[in-house]
PDB file of C-alpha atoms and ligand atoms in Angstrom:
ATOM      1  CA  MET V 113      45.868  -3.607 -24.819  1.00 95.00           C
ATOM      2  CA  ILE V 114      43.365  -1.439 -22.989  1.00 97.00           C
ATOM      3  CA  LEU V 115      40.439  -0.655 -25.217  1.00 98.00           C
ATOM      4  CA  VAL V 116      37.125   1.112 -24.625  1.00 98.00           C
ATOM      5  CA  LEU V 117      34.015   0.554 -26.718  1.00 98.00           C
ATOM      6  CA  LEU V 118      31.925   3.709 -26.738  1.00 97.00           C
ATOM      7  CA  GLY V 119      28.492   4.112 -28.242  1.00 96.00           C
ATOM      8  CA  PRO V 120      24.799   4.552 -27.507  1.00 95.00           C
ATOM      9  CA  PRO V 121      22.713   1.874 -25.822  1.00 93.00           C
ATOM     10  CA  GLY V 122      21.843  -0.639 -28.538  1.00 91.00           C
ATOM     11  CA  ALA V 123      24.962   0.013 -30.626  1.00 94.00           C
ATOM     12  CA  GLY V 124      26.048  -3.590 -30.082  1.00 92.00           C
ATOM     13  CA  LYS V 125      28.862  -2.877 -27.615  1.00 94.00           C
ATOM     14  CA  GLY V 126      28.227  -6.073 -25.629  1.00 93.00           C
ATOM     15  CA  THR V 127      28.169  -8.401 -28.616  1.00 91.00           C
ATOM     16  CA  GLN V 128      31.175  -6.741 -30.233  1.00 96.00           C
ATOM     17  CA  ALA V 129      33.203  -6.499 -27.011  1.00 96.00           C
ATOM     18  CA  GLU V 130      32.684 -10.227 -26.493  1.00 95.00           C
ATOM     19  CA  ARG V 131      34.041 -10.927 -29.982  1.00 96.00           C
ATOM     20  CA  LEU V 132      37.053  -8.633 -29.600  1.00 97.00           C
ATOM     21  CA  ALA V 133      37.779 -10.141 -26.190  1.00 97.00           C
ATOM     22  CA  GLU V 134      37.860 -13.587 -27.761  1.00 97.00           C
ATOM     23  CA  GLU V 135      40.061 -12.487 -30.630  1.00 97.00           C
ATOM     24  CA  PHE V 136      42.569 -10.630 -28.449  1.00 96.00           C
ATOM     25  CA  LYS V 137      42.328 -13.132 -25.544  1.00 97.00           C
ATOM     26  CA  LEU V 138      41.414 -10.400 -23.099  1.00 97.00           C
ATOM     27  CA  PRO V 139      38.642 -10.152 -20.506  1.00 98.00           C
ATOM     28  CA  HIS V 140      35.452  -8.338 -21.486  1.00 97.00           C
ATOM     29  CA  VAL V 141      34.467  -6.007 -18.664  1.00 98.00           C
ATOM     30  CA  ALA V 142      30.963  -4.547 -18.977  1.00 97.00           C
ATOM     31  CA  SER V 143      29.861  -2.145 -16.243  1.00 97.00           C
ATOM     32  CA  GLY V 144      26.182  -2.964 -16.896  1.00 94.00           C
ATOM     33  CA  ASP V 145      26.869  -6.710 -16.456  1.00 94.00           C
ATOM     34  CA  LEU V 146      28.765  -6.049 -13.217  1.00 96.00           C
ATOM     35  CA  PHE V 147      25.803  -4.067 -11.881  1.00 96.00           C
ATOM     36  CA  ARG V 148      23.315  -6.742 -12.971  1.00 93.00           C
ATOM     37  CA  GLU V 149      25.422  -9.459 -11.327  1.00 93.00           C
ATOM     38  CA  ASN V 150      25.366  -7.464  -8.091  1.00 95.00           C
ATOM     39  CA  MET V 151      21.622  -6.945  -8.429  1.00 94.00           C
ATOM     40  CA  LYS V 152      21.092 -10.679  -8.908  1.00 92.00           C
ATOM     41  CA  ASN V 153      23.179 -11.436  -5.816  1.00 94.00           C
ATOM     42  CA  LYS V 154      21.397  -8.664  -3.878  1.00 95.00           C
ATOM     43  CA  THR V 155      24.672  -7.088  -2.726  1.00 95.00           C
ATOM     44  CA  GLU V 156      24.706  -3.604  -1.244  1.00 95.00           C
ATOM     45  CA  LEU V 157      26.064  -2.268  -4.555  1.00 95.00           C
ATOM     46  CA  GLY V 158      23.338  -4.144  -6.452  1.00 95.00           C
ATOM     47  CA  LEU V 159      20.557  -2.666  -4.326  1.00 95.00           C
ATOM     48  CA  LEU V 160      21.945   0.821  -4.814  1.00 96.00           C
ATOM     49  CA  ALA V 161      22.430   0.398  -8.586  1.00 96.00           C
ATOM     50  CA  ASN V 162      18.947  -1.039  -9.066  1.00 95.00           C
ATOM     51  CA  ARG V 163      17.301   2.288  -8.160  1.00 94.00           C
ATOM     52  CA  TYR V 164      19.063   4.041 -11.046  1.00 95.00           C
ATOM     53  CA  ILE V 165      19.008   1.246 -13.600  1.00 93.00           C
ATOM     54  CA  VAL V 166      15.229   0.751 -13.521  1.00 91.00           C
ATOM     55  CA  GLU V 167      14.801   4.463 -14.292  1.00 89.00           C
ATOM     56  CA  GLY V 168      17.341   4.381 -17.134  1.00 89.00           C
ATOM     57  CA  GLU V 169      19.606   6.748 -15.173  1.00 92.00           C
ATOM     58  CA  LEU V 170      23.303   6.420 -14.535  1.00 95.00           C
ATOM     59  CA  VAL V 171      24.639   4.974 -11.295  1.00 97.00           C
ATOM     60  CA  PRO V 172      26.660   7.689  -9.464  1.00 98.00           C
ATOM     61  CA  ASP V 173      30.207   8.177 -10.723  1.00 98.00           C
ATOM     62  CA  ASP V 174      32.045   7.455  -7.454  1.00 97.00           C
ATOM     63  CA  VAL V 175      30.332   4.066  -7.059  1.00 96.00           C
ATOM     64  CA  THR V 176      30.919   3.143 -10.702  1.00 97.00           C
ATOM     65  CA  ILE V 177      34.562   4.201 -10.700  1.00 97.00           C
ATOM     66  CA  ALA V 178      35.251   2.211  -7.497  1.00 95.00           C
ATOM     67  CA  MET V 179      33.623  -0.893  -8.995  1.00 96.00           C
ATOM     68  CA  ILE V 180      35.722  -0.656 -12.174  1.00 97.00           C
ATOM     69  CA  ARG V 181      38.906   0.005 -10.197  1.00 96.00           C
ATOM     70  CA  ASP V 182      38.349  -3.239  -8.237  1.00 95.00           C
ATOM     71  CA  ARG V 183      37.678  -5.154 -11.419  1.00 97.00           C
ATOM     72  CA  LEU V 184      40.753  -3.829 -13.260  1.00 97.00           C
ATOM     73  CA  GLU V 185      42.989  -4.739 -10.339  1.00 95.00           C
ATOM     74  CA  ARG V 186      42.095  -8.417 -10.713  1.00 96.00           C
ATOM     75  CA  PRO V 187      44.915 -10.559 -12.190  1.00 96.00           C
ATOM     76  CA  ASP V 188      43.008 -11.487 -15.368  1.00 96.00           C
ATOM     77  CA  CYS V 189      43.315  -7.842 -16.518  1.00 97.00           C
ATOM     78  CA  GLU V 190      47.098  -7.933 -16.384  1.00 95.00           C
ATOM     79  CA  ASN V 191      47.484  -8.107 -20.189  1.00 94.00           C
ATOM     80  CA  GLY V 192      44.678  -5.697 -20.913  1.00 96.00           C
ATOM     81  CA  VAL V 193      40.930  -5.469 -21.108  1.00 98.00           C
ATOM     82  CA  ILE V 194      38.041  -4.645 -23.421  1.00 98.00           C
ATOM     83  CA  LEU V 195      35.778  -2.209 -21.584  1.00 98.00           C
ATOM     84  CA  ASP V 196      32.131  -1.894 -22.539  1.00 97.00           C
ATOM     85  CA  GLY V 197      29.840   0.730 -21.002  1.00 96.00           C
ATOM     86  CA  PHE V 198      32.562   2.476 -19.017  1.00 98.00           C
ATOM     87  CA  PRO V 199      33.426   5.349 -18.977  1.00 98.00           C
ATOM     88  CA  ARG V 200      30.048   6.973 -19.605  1.00 97.00           C
ATOM     89  CA  THR V 201      30.583  10.497 -18.198  1.00 98.00           C
ATOM     90  CA  LEU V 202      33.456  12.989 -18.239  1.00 98.00           C
ATOM     91  CA  ALA V 203      33.972  12.432 -14.501  1.00 98.00           C
ATOM     92  CA  GLN V 204      34.320   8.692 -15.149  1.00 98.00           C
ATOM     93  CA  ALA V 205      36.796   9.351 -17.969  1.00 98.00           C
ATOM     94  CA  GLU V 206      38.887  11.428 -15.549  1.00 98.00           C
ATOM     95  CA  GLY V 207      38.547   8.743 -12.877  1.00 98.00           C
ATOM     96  CA  PHE V 208      39.608   6.122 -15.397  1.00 98.00           C
ATOM     97  CA  LYS V 209      42.701   8.149 -16.272  1.00 97.00           C
ATOM     98  CA  ASP V 210      43.650   8.209 -12.593  1.00 97.00           C
ATOM     99  CA  ILE V 211      43.048   4.471 -12.184  1.00 97.00           C
ATOM    100  CA  LEU V 212      45.302   3.720 -15.158  1.00 97.00           C
ATOM    101  CA  ALA V 213      47.984   6.179 -14.007  1.00 97.00           C
ATOM    102  CA  GLY V 214      47.947   4.481 -10.581  1.00 96.00           C
ATOM    103  CA  MET V 215      48.518   1.126 -12.286  1.00 95.00           C
ATOM    104  CA  ASP V 216      51.175   2.553 -14.589  1.00 96.00           C
ATOM    105  CA  ARG V 217      49.069   1.714 -17.636  1.00 96.00           C
ATOM    106  CA  THR V 218      47.735   3.740 -20.549  1.00 95.00           C
ATOM    107  CA  LEU V 219      44.609   3.604 -22.652  1.00 97.00           C
ATOM    108  CA  ASP V 220      45.369   2.389 -26.191  1.00 97.00           C
ATOM    109  CA  GLY V 221      42.197   3.543 -27.863  1.00 97.00           C
ATOM    110  CA  VAL V 222      38.482   4.198 -27.860  1.00 98.00           C
ATOM    111  CA  LEU V 223      36.367   2.684 -30.624  1.00 98.00           C
ATOM    112  CA  TYR V 224      33.167   4.651 -31.107  1.00 98.00           C
ATOM    113  CA  ILE V 225      30.339   2.588 -32.626  1.00 98.00           C
ATOM    114  CA  ALA V 226      28.035   5.062 -34.400  1.00 96.00           C
ATOM    115  CA  VAL V 227      24.395   4.047 -35.039  1.00 94.00           C
ATOM    116  CA  PRO V 228      21.409   6.244 -36.011  1.00 90.00           C
ATOM    117  CA  ASP V 229      18.672   6.741 -33.372  1.00 85.00           C
ATOM    118  CA  GLU V 230      15.773   4.974 -35.179  1.00 83.00           C
ATOM    119  CA  GLU V 231      17.932   1.892 -35.522  1.00 88.00           C
ATOM    120  CA  LEU V 232      18.776   1.932 -31.788  1.00 90.00           C
ATOM    121  CA  VAL V 233      15.144   1.855 -30.691  1.00 87.00           C
ATOM    122  CA  ARG V 234      14.441  -1.041 -33.059  1.00 86.00           C
ATOM    123  CA  ARG V 235      17.413  -2.984 -31.763  1.00 88.00           C
ATOM    124  CA  LEU V 236      16.765  -2.407 -28.068  1.00 90.00           C
ATOM    125  CA  SER V 237      13.093  -3.299 -28.159  1.00 89.00           C
ATOM    126  CA  GLY V 238      13.868  -6.675 -29.807  1.00 91.00           C
ATOM    127  CA  ARG V 239      16.783  -7.547 -27.559  1.00 91.00           C
ATOM    128  CA  ARG V 240      16.577 -10.637 -25.362  1.00 94.00           C
ATOM    129  CA  ILE V 241      19.262 -11.803 -22.929  1.00 93.00           C
ATOM    130  CA  CYS V 242      20.070 -15.206 -21.500  1.00 94.00           C
ATOM    131  CA  ARG V 243      19.299 -15.180 -17.791  1.00 92.00           C
ATOM    132  CA  ARG V 244      22.110 -17.639 -17.122  1.00 91.00           C
ATOM    133  CA  CYS V 245      25.103 -16.671 -19.333  1.00 91.00           C
ATOM    134  CA  GLN V 246      24.035 -13.133 -20.430  1.00 89.00           C
ATOM    135  CA  THR V 247      24.425 -13.866 -24.162  1.00 90.00           C
ATOM    136  CA  PRO V 248      22.404 -11.264 -26.097  1.00 90.00           C
ATOM    137  CA  TYR V 249      19.976 -12.168 -28.934  1.00 92.00           C
ATOM    138  CA  HIS V 250      17.576 -10.184 -31.088  1.00 91.00           C
ATOM    139  CA  ILE V 251      14.159 -11.585 -31.950  1.00 92.00           C
ATOM    140  CA  GLN V 252      14.545 -10.371 -35.541  1.00 88.00           C
ATOM    141  CA  PHE V 253      18.238  -9.890 -36.354  1.00 85.00           C
ATOM    142  CA  ASN V 254      19.918 -12.601 -34.268  1.00 89.00           C
ATOM    143  CA  PRO V 255      17.241 -15.018 -33.059  1.00 94.00           C
ATOM    144  CA  PRO V 256      18.045 -18.103 -30.960  1.00 96.00           C
ATOM    145  CA  GLN V 257      17.519 -21.480 -32.650  1.00 95.00           C
ATOM    146  CA  ASN V 258      14.854 -22.403 -30.121  1.00 90.00           C
ATOM    147  CA  HIS V 259      12.301 -19.831 -29.167  1.00 81.00           C
ATOM    148  CA  ARG V 260      13.150 -18.203 -25.791  1.00 90.00           C
ATOM    149  CA  VAL V 261      16.079 -20.533 -25.018  1.00 96.00           C
ATOM    150  CA  CYS V 262      19.808 -19.713 -25.186  1.00 97.00           C
ATOM    151  CA  ASP V 263      21.754 -21.572 -27.927  1.00 97.00           C
ATOM    152  CA  ILE V 264      24.830 -21.774 -25.729  1.00 96.00           C
ATOM    153  CA  CYS V 265      23.627 -22.850 -22.289  1.00 96.00           C
ATOM    154  CA  ALA V 266      19.872 -23.497 -22.733  1.00 95.00           C
ATOM    155  CA  GLY V 267      19.116 -20.741 -20.184  1.00 96.00           C
ATOM    156  CA  VAL V 268      15.815 -18.891 -20.463  1.00 96.00           C
ATOM    157  CA  LEU V 269      15.861 -15.607 -22.419  1.00 96.00           C
ATOM    158  CA  TYR V 270      14.275 -12.471 -20.981  1.00 94.00           C
ATOM    159  CA  GLN V 271      13.766  -8.829 -21.894  1.00 93.00           C
ATOM    160  CA  ARG V 272      15.694  -6.441 -19.693  1.00 89.00           C
ATOM    161  CA  GLU V 273      13.367  -4.205 -17.701  1.00 88.00           C
ATOM    162  CA  ASP V 274      15.306  -1.192 -19.011  1.00 89.00           C
ATOM    163  CA  ASP V 275      14.823  -2.267 -22.673  1.00 91.00           C
ATOM    164  CA  LYS V 276      11.115  -1.382 -22.431  1.00 89.00           C
ATOM    165  CA  PRO V 277      10.169   1.690 -24.528  1.00 83.00           C
ATOM    166  CA  GLU V 278       9.891   4.447 -21.863  1.00 84.00           C
ATOM    167  CA  THR V 279      13.185   3.463 -20.271  1.00 89.00           C
ATOM    168  CA  VAL V 280      14.889   3.201 -23.668  1.00 88.00           C
ATOM    169  CA  ARG V 281      13.937   6.818 -24.344  1.00 87.00           C
ATOM    170  CA  ALA V 282      15.323   7.888 -20.950  1.00 89.00           C
ATOM    171  CA  ARG V 283      18.573   5.988 -21.608  1.00 91.00           C
ATOM    172  CA  LEU V 284      19.026   7.637 -25.006  1.00 93.00           C
ATOM    173  CA  ASN V 285      18.543  11.079 -23.421  1.00 93.00           C
ATOM    174  CA  VAL V 286      21.064  10.295 -20.715  1.00 94.00           C
ATOM    175  CA  TYR V 287      23.469   9.083 -23.392  1.00 95.00           C
ATOM    176  CA  ARG V 288      23.137  12.313 -25.373  1.00 95.00           C
ATOM    177  CA  GLN V 289      23.645  14.528 -22.351  1.00 97.00           C
ATOM    178  CA  GLN V 290      26.274  12.645 -20.402  1.00 97.00           C
ATOM    179  CA  THR V 291      28.149  10.280 -22.700  1.00 97.00           C
ATOM    180  CA  LEU V 292      28.343  12.098 -26.059  1.00 96.00           C
ATOM    181  CA  PRO V 293      30.826  14.676 -24.659  1.00 97.00           C
ATOM    182  CA  LEU V 294      33.319  11.791 -24.341  1.00 98.00           C
ATOM    183  CA  ILE V 295      33.687  11.801 -28.111  1.00 97.00           C
ATOM    184  CA  ASP V 296      35.333  15.230 -28.051  1.00 97.00           C
ATOM    185  CA  PHE V 297      37.214  14.348 -24.902  1.00 97.00           C
ATOM    186  CA  TYR V 298      38.928  11.324 -26.481  1.00 98.00           C
ATOM    187  CA  CYS V 299      39.302  13.020 -29.890  1.00 96.00           C
ATOM    188  CA  GLN V 300      41.323  15.699 -28.194  1.00 97.00           C
ATOM    189  CA  TYR V 301      43.787  13.034 -26.993  1.00 95.00           C
ATOM    190  CA  GLY V 302      43.888  11.436 -30.449  1.00 95.00           C
ATOM    191  CA  LEU V 303      42.443   8.232 -28.998  1.00 97.00           C
ATOM    192  CA  LEU V 304      39.115   8.007 -30.833  1.00 97.00           C
ATOM    193  CA  THR V 305      38.329   5.902 -33.903  1.00 97.00           C
ATOM    194  CA  GLU V 306      34.783   5.970 -35.287  1.00 97.00           C
ATOM    195  CA  VAL V 307      33.324   2.792 -36.748  1.00 97.00           C
ATOM    196  CA  ASP V 308      30.011   2.547 -38.601  1.00 96.00           C
ATOM    197  CA  GLY V 309      27.793   0.373 -36.397  1.00 96.00           C
ATOM    198  CA  SER V 310      24.723   0.334 -38.610  1.00 92.00           C
ATOM    199  CA  GLY V 311      25.663  -2.756 -40.661  1.00 90.00           C
ATOM    200  CA  ASP V 312      25.172  -6.394 -39.700  1.00 88.00           C
ATOM    201  CA  ILE V 313      27.028  -7.924 -36.772  1.00 90.00           C
ATOM    202  CA  GLU V 314      29.788  -9.533 -38.876  1.00 95.00           C
ATOM    203  CA  THR V 315      30.525  -6.339 -40.825  1.00 96.00           C
ATOM    204  CA  VAL V 316      30.816  -4.289 -37.647  1.00 97.00           C
ATOM    205  CA  THR V 317      33.031  -6.944 -36.025  1.00 97.00           C
ATOM    206  CA  ALA V 318      35.382  -6.837 -39.019  1.00 97.00           C
ATOM    207  CA  ALA V 319      35.597  -3.036 -38.896  1.00 97.00           C
ATOM    208  CA  LEU V 320      36.248  -3.001 -35.152  1.00 98.00           C
ATOM    209  CA  SER V 321      38.840  -5.730 -35.383  1.00 97.00           C
ATOM    210  CA  GLU V 322      40.680  -3.826 -38.110  1.00 97.00           C
ATOM    211  CA  ALA V 323      40.589  -0.640 -36.034  1.00 97.00           C
ATOM    212  CA  ALA V 324      41.837  -2.482 -32.929  1.00 96.00           C
ATOM    213  CA  HIS V 325      44.729  -4.049 -34.877  1.00 95.00           C
ATOM    214  CA  GLY V 326      45.585  -0.569 -36.140  1.00 91.00           C
ATOM    215  CA  LEU V 327      45.974   0.602 -32.536  1.00 87.00           C
ATOM    216  CA  ASN V 328      48.293  -2.256 -31.731  1.00 63.00           C
ATOM    217  CA  LYS V 329      50.879  -1.156 -34.303  1.00 60.00           C
TER     218      LYS V 329
HETATM  219  P1  AMP X 554      24.262  -1.308 -20.093  1.00 73.08           P
HETATM  220  O1  AMP X 554      24.144  -2.765 -19.855  1.00 73.08           O
HETATM  221  O2  AMP X 554      25.652  -0.868 -20.426  1.00 73.08           O
HETATM  222  O3  AMP X 554      23.243  -0.766 -21.057  1.00 73.08           O
HETATM  223  O4  AMP X 554      23.936  -0.608 -18.679  1.00 73.08           O
HETATM  224  C1  AMP X 554      22.678  -0.757 -18.052  1.00 73.08           C
HETATM  225  C2  AMP X 554      22.502   0.301 -16.985  1.00 73.08           C
HETATM  226  O5  AMP X 554      23.531   0.167 -15.988  1.00 73.08           O
HETATM  227  C3  AMP X 554      22.641   1.754 -17.471  1.00 73.08           C
HETATM  228  O6  AMP X 554      21.440   2.253 -18.018  1.00 73.08           O
HETATM  229  C4  AMP X 554      23.026   2.456 -16.171  1.00 73.08           C
HETATM  230  O7  AMP X 554      21.905   2.623 -15.326  1.00 73.08           O
HETATM  231  C5  AMP X 554      23.944   1.434 -15.511  1.00 73.08           C
HETATM  232  N1  AMP X 554      25.351   1.639 -15.939  1.00 73.08           N
HETATM  233  C6  AMP X 554      26.112   0.842 -16.729  1.00 73.08           C
HETATM  234  N2  AMP X 554      27.333   1.350 -16.911  1.00 73.08           N
HETATM  235  C7  AMP X 554      27.363   2.529 -16.231  1.00 73.08           C
HETATM  236  C8  AMP X 554      28.329   3.534 -16.040  1.00 73.08           C
HETATM  237  N3  AMP X 554      29.549   3.472 -16.616  1.00 73.08           N
HETATM  238  N4  AMP X 554      27.996   4.593 -15.269  1.00 73.08           N
HETATM  239  C9  AMP X 554      26.804   4.697 -14.677  1.00 73.08           C
HETATM  240  N5  AMP X 554      25.824   3.799 -14.832  1.00 73.08           N
HETATM  241  C10 AMP X 554      26.094   2.710 -15.595  1.00 73.08           C
END
């Protein structure tokens, strides 16, 4: 199954993609995580991406599409993948179509996680991430058991530079301008299912899981 999670920054795509990946035994591929990994390792791609990410802008389409193509060609994606954060522009959606056609695969569905704006800002500003294993927490809604330490691997938690208020606003603008048109794009192919993302984590997981099972039929 090839599934895309679409939604604004802060909709919970990372947390939910991780859960779906576990349930369906598929890899979770997050473009933002791939960029951050490259930034951490100071690769050429990481240095390039960093310039855009710190401003809350999108990394250019050609670079992003090439990175995802490489990732999808790895053997662990043979049975499918849960994509989170890609595609994010119409050009990426077209590029994605070409990648899949080249691999003789098709997209099964796009789950759109809808969340109101005020809620997004609240969620993003409280988000903390484990520096070691990337598990996301929220200081209010999903706090770690020990202050500032990951429950899973005991790594130190940090606030992403781009979760600070000015960058959050820039990211939401970019989302509205560049990513929202994907809703119509995928609707037109009958691939889009909207899920209410404003409830608690468990409720949203249940709704997404039900929608994903529906696609499998
Ligand atoms: P995320 O972790 O998905 O919120 O992504 C963090 C940042 O990485 C974004 O604000 C962009 O700068 C960059 N990024 C992630 N995915 C993409 C993408 N599909 N296209 C372009 N830039 C991306």
